[in-house]
Coordinates of C-alpha atoms and ligand atoms in Angstrom, one line a residue:
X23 CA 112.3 76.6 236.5
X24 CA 110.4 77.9 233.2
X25 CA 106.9 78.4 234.1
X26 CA 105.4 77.8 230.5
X27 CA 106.0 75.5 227.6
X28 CA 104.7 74.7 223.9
X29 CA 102.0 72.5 223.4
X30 CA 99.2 70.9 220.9
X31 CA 96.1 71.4 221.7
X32 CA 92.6 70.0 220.8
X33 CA 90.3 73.2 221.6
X34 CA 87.6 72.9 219.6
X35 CA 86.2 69.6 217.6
X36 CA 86.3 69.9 213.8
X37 CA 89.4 72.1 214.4
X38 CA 92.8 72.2 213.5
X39 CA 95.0 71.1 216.4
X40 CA 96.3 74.6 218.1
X41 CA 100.1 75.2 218.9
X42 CA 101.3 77.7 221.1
X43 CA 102.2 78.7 225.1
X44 CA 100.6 76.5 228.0
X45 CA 101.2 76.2 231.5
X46 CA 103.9 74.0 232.5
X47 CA 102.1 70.7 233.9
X48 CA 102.9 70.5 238.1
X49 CA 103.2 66.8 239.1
X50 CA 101.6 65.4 241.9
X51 CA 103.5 63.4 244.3
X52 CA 103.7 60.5 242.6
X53 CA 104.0 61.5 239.6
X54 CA 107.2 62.8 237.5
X55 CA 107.6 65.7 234.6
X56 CA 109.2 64.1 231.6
X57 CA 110.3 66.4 229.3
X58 CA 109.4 64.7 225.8
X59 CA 111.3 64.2 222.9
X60 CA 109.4 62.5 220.6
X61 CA 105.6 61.2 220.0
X62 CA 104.3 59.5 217.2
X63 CA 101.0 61.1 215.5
X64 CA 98.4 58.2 215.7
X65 CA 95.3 58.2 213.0
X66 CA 93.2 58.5 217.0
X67 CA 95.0 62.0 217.5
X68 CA 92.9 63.3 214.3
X69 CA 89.6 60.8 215.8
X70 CA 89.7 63.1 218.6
X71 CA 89.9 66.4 217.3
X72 CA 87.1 65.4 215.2
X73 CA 85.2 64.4 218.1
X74 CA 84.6 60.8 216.7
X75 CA 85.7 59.7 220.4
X76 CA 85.0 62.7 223.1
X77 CA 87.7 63.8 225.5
X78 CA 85.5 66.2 227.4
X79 CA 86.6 69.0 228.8
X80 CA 88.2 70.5 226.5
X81 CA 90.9 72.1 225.7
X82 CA 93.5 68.8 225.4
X83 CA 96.9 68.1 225.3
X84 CA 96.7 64.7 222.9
X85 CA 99.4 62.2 222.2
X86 CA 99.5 58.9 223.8
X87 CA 102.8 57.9 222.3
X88 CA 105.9 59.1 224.0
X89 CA 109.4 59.2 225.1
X90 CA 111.6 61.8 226.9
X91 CA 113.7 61.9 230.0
X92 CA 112.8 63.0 233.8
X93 CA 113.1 66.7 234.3
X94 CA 111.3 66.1 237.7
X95 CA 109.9 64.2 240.6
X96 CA 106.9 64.5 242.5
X97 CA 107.4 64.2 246.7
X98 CA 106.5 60.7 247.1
X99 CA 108.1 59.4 243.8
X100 CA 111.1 56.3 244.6
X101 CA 113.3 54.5 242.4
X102 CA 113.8 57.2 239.4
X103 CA 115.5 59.9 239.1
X104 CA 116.1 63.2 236.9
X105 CA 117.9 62.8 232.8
X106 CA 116.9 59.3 233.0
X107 CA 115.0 57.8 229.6
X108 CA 111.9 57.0 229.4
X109 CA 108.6 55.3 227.5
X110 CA 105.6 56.1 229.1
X111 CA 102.8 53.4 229.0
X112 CA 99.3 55.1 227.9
X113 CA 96.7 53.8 230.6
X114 CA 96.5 55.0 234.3
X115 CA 94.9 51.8 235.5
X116 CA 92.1 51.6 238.5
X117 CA 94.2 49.0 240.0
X118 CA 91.3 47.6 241.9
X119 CA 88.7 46.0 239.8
X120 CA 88.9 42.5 238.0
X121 CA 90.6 43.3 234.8
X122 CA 93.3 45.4 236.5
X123 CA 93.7 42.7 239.2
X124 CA 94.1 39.6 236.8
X125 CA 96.3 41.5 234.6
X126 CA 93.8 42.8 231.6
X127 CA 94.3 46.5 232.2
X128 CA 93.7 47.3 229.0
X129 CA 90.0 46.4 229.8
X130 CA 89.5 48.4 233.1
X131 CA 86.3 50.6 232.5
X132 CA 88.1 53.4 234.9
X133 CA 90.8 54.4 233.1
X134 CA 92.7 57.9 232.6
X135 CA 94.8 57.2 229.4
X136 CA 97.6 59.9 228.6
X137 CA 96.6 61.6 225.8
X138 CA 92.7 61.3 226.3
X139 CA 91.6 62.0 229.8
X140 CA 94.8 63.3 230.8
X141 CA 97.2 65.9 228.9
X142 CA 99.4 63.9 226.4
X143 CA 102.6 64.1 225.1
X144 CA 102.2 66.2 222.1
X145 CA 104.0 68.7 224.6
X146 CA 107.4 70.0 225.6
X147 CA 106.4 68.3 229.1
X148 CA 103.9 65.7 230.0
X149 CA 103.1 64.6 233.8
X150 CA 102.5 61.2 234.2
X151 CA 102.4 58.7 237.0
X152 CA 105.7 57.1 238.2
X153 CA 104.0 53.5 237.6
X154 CA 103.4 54.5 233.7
X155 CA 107.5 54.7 233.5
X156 CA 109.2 52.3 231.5
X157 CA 113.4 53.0 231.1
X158 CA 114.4 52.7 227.9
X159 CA 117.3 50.4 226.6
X160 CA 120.5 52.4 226.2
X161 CA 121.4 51.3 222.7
X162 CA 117.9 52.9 221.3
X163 CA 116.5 56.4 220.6
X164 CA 113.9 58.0 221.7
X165 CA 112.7 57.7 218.2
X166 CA 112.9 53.7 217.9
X167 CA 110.6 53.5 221.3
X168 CA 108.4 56.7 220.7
X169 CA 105.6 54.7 218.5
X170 CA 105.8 51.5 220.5
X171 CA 103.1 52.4 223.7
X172 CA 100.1 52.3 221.1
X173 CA 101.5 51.6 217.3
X174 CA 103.5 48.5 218.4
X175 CA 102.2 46.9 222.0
X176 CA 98.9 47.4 220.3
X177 CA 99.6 44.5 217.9
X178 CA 101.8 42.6 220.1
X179 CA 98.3 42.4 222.4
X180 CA 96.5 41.9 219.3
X181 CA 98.2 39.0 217.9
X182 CA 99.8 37.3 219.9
X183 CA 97.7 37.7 223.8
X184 CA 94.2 38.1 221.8
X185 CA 94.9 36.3 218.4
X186 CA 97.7 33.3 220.0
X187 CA 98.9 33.3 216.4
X188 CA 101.5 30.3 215.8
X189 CA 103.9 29.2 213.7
X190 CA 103.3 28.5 210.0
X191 CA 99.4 29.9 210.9
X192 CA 98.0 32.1 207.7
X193 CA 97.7 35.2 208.6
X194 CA 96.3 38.3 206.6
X195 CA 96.5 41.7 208.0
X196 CA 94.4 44.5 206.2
X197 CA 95.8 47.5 206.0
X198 CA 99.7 48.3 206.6
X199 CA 99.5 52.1 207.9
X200 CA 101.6 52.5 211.3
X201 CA 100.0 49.6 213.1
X202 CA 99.9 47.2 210.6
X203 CA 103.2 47.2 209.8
X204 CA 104.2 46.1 213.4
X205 CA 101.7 43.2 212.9
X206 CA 103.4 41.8 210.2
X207 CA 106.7 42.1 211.9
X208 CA 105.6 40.3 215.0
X209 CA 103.0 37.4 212.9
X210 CA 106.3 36.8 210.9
X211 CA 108.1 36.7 214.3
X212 CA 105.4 34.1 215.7
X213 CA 106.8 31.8 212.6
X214 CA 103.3 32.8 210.8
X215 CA 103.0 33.4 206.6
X216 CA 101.9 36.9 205.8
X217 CA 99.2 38.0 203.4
X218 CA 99.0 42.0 203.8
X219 CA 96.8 44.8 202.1
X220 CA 97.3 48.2 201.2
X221 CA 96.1 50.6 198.2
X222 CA 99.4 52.4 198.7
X223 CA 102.4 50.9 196.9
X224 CA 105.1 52.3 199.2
X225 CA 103.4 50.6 202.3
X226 CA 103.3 48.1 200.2
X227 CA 106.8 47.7 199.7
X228 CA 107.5 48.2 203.2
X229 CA 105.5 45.1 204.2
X230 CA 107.4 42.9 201.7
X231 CA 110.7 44.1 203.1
X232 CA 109.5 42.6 206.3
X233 CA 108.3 39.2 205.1
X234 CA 104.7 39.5 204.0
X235 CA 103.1 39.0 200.6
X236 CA 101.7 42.2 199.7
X237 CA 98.7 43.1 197.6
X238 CA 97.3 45.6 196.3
X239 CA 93.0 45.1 196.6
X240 CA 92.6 47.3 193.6
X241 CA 94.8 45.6 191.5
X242 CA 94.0 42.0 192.9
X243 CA 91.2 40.1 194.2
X244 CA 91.7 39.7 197.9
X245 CA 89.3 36.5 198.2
X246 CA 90.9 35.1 195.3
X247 CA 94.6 35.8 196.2
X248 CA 93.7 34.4 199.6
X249 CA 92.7 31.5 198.6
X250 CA 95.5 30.2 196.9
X251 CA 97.9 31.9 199.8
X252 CA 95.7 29.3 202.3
X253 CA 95.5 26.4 199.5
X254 CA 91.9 26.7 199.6
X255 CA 91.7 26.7 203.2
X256 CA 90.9 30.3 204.7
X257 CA 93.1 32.3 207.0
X258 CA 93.7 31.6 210.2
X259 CA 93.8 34.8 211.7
X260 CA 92.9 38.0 210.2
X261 CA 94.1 41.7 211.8
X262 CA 91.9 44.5 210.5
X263 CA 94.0 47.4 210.4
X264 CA 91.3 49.4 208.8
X265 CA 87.4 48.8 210.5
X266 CA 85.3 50.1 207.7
X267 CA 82.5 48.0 206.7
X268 CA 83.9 46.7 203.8
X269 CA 87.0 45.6 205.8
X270 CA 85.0 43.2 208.1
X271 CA 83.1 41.8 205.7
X272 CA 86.1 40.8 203.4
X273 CA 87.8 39.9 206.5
X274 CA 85.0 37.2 207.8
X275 CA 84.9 35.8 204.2
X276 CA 88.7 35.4 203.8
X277 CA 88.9 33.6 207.8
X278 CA 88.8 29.4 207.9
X279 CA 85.9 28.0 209.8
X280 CA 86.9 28.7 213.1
X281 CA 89.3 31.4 212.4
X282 CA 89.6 34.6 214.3
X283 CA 89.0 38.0 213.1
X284 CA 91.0 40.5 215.0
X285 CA 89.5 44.2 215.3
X286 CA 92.0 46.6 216.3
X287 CA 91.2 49.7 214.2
X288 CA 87.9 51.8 213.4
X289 CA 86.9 53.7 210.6
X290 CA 82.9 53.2 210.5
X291 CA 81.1 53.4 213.6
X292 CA 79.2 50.1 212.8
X293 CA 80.0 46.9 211.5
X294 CA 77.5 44.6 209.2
X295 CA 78.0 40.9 210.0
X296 CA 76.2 38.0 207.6
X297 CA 74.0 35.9 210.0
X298 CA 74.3 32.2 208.6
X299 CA 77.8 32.5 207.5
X300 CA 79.0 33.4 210.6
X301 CA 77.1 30.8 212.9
X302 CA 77.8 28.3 210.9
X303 CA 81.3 28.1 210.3
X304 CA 81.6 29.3 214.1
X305 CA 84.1 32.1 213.3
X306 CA 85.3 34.9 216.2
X307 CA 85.3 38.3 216.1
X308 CA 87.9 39.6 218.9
X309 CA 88.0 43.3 220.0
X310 CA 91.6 44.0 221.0
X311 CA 92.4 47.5 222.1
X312 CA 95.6 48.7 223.5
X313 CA 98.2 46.4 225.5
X314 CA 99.3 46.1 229.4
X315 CA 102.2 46.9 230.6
X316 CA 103.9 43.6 230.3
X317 CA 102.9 43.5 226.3
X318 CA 104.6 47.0 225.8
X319 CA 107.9 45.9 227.9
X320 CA 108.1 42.5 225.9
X321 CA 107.8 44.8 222.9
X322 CA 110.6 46.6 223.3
X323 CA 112.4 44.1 224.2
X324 CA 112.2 42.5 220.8
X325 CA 113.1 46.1 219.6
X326 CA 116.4 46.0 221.4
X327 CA 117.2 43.1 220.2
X328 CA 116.5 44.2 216.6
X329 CA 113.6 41.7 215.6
X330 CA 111.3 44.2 215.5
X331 CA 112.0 47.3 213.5
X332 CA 109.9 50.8 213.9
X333 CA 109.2 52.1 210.8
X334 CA 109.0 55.6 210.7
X335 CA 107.9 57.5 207.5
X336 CA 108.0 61.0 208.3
X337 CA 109.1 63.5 210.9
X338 CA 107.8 67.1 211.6
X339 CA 108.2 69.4 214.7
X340 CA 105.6 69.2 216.6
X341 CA 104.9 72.6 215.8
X342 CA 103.6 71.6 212.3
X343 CA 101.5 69.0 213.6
X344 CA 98.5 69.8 211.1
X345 CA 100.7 69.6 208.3
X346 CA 101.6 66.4 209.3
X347 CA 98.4 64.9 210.1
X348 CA 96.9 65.6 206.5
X349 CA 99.5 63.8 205.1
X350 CA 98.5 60.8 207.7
X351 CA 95.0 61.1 206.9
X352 CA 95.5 60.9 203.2
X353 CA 97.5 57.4 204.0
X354 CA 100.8 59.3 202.1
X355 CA 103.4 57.9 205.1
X356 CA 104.9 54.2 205.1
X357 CA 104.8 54.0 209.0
X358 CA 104.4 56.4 212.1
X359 CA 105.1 60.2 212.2
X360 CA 107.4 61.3 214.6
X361 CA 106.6 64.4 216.0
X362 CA 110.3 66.1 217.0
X363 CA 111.7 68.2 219.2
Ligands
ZN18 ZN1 96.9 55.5 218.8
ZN19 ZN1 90.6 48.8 236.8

């Protein structure tokens, strides 16, 4: 077996991501070596090399979304075996403390995520824990699954676990980048109406192919064209796809009394809430980050049956990873970027 393979890694913060020759992970014994063959490049992959959320030590092998097939299996490892497909599910779990024993892994303060506190899968090979092994539908590619552990599972948790949106609800969701377009896909799903944001007209585009309304906040007022989309009424639920400042605020003004405001992505690292307004019309504000393993499963699901479409703007080799990621940062791709093998 080769001894070495080609990675990404984050070295240094405030660095480009570095390409080259590292060690070929070892599994432990209940752990198996997938041999990836595709990731999507999330907006967090470019947060961490910028330090905005630390990974020490460094250096890093990011990427937490990824599929590939077993190339092999720890001692102790039962019930998979080598060639087959597979999605690996981002968070290594505690598996002992209240969130991971009622189910809420995603909260469990312990966590080793793939990607983060473990080597990732921007990687020829990635090690990971049999338990984090899903096996992927034969009718789909790696490609349709790659972007579904954090892109789409993310706003499967989001809207429908955290948000319970419902048929013929109002829903707006700011920002259609590579999440957002999964959360209108899966609020139009749930029988909602879709109101959806985006400065970029392709994204646009893409959001109205799949069912929303779009607009464009700097051609249109968003409180304006809200208002008539909710006759007057608010939204019921809001996904903020973006997290700036400006995105909450608009967000909490556009919500019905009682509405929810869902915050699933971060740009600023503080939010400015109006006092009185928000009391009053008793509004909630709902952190949702990341999905269990159940969420990601029922997501694919509805992606082999073909009601939920990955969209997938761009593909590099992973080898041109920082090309790729300054086109993601400056919004220029109408979904994920699939980074190839
Ligand atoms: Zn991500
Ligand atoms: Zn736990």
């Amino acid at each position: 077996m080769i001894s070495s393979m080609k990675a990404v890694q984050i070295v240094e913060y405030h660095r480009p991501f570095r390409y080259g020759e590292c060690p070929l992970p070892d599994p432990g014994p209940q752990e198996v070596l997938v041999r990836v063959k595709a990731s999507g490049l999330c907006l967090t992959d470019l947060h961490l090399s910028q330090g905005r959320q630390r990974i020490e030590p460094l250096p890093r092998i990011p990427g937490h979304e990824s599929a590939g097939e077993i190339a092999a299996l720890g001692g102790e490892v039962k019930g998979w075996k080598i060639g087959q497909r597979v999605l690996i599910v981002i968070d290594v779990p505690c598996g002992v403390c209240i969130h991971c024993l009622t189910g809420q892994t995603q909260r469990c303060r312990r966590l080793k995520r793939i990607g983060f506190e473990r080597d990732g899968g921007h990687a020829d090979y990635v090690a990971v824990p049999s338990g984090n092994l899903i096996s992927i539908p034969d009718p789909l590619s790696y490609e349709d699954v790659a972007t579904l552990p954090d892109a789409g599972a993310t706003m499967y948790h989001s809207l429908i676990s955290q948000g319970k949106v419902g048929i013929n609800q109002k829903v707006v969701v700011l920002g259609v980048g590579g999440i957002g377009i999964y959360g209108v896909q899966i609020a139009r799903l749930a029988g909602a109406q879709v109101l959806a944001t985006s400065r970029k007209e392709a994204r646009l585009a893409a959001a109205k192919k799949h069912g929303a309304i779009p607009l464009n906040p700097m051609k249109e007022n968003l409180r304006e064209a809200v208002e008539e989309f909710t006759r007057g009424e608010g939204a019921d639920l809001v996904a903020d796809c973006i997290g700036s400042v400006e995105s909450i605020q608009d967000g909490l003004a556009i919500l019905r009394p009682g509405g929810k405001l869902l915050v699933i992505a971060y740009i600023d690292d503080n939010f400015l809430v109006p006092s009185i307004p928000f009391f009053s019309t008793e509004k909630e504000i709902i952190g949702c980050r990341g999905c269990n393993r159940q969420e990601l499963i029922a997501t694919l699901d509805l992606v082999a049956q073909g009601k939920i479409k990955p969209v997938i703007g761009a593909r590099y080799p992973l080898s041109q990873i920082n090309e790729a990621s300054g086109r993601l940062e400056k919004g220029e791709v109408v979904g994920r970027i699939i980074l190839t093998r």
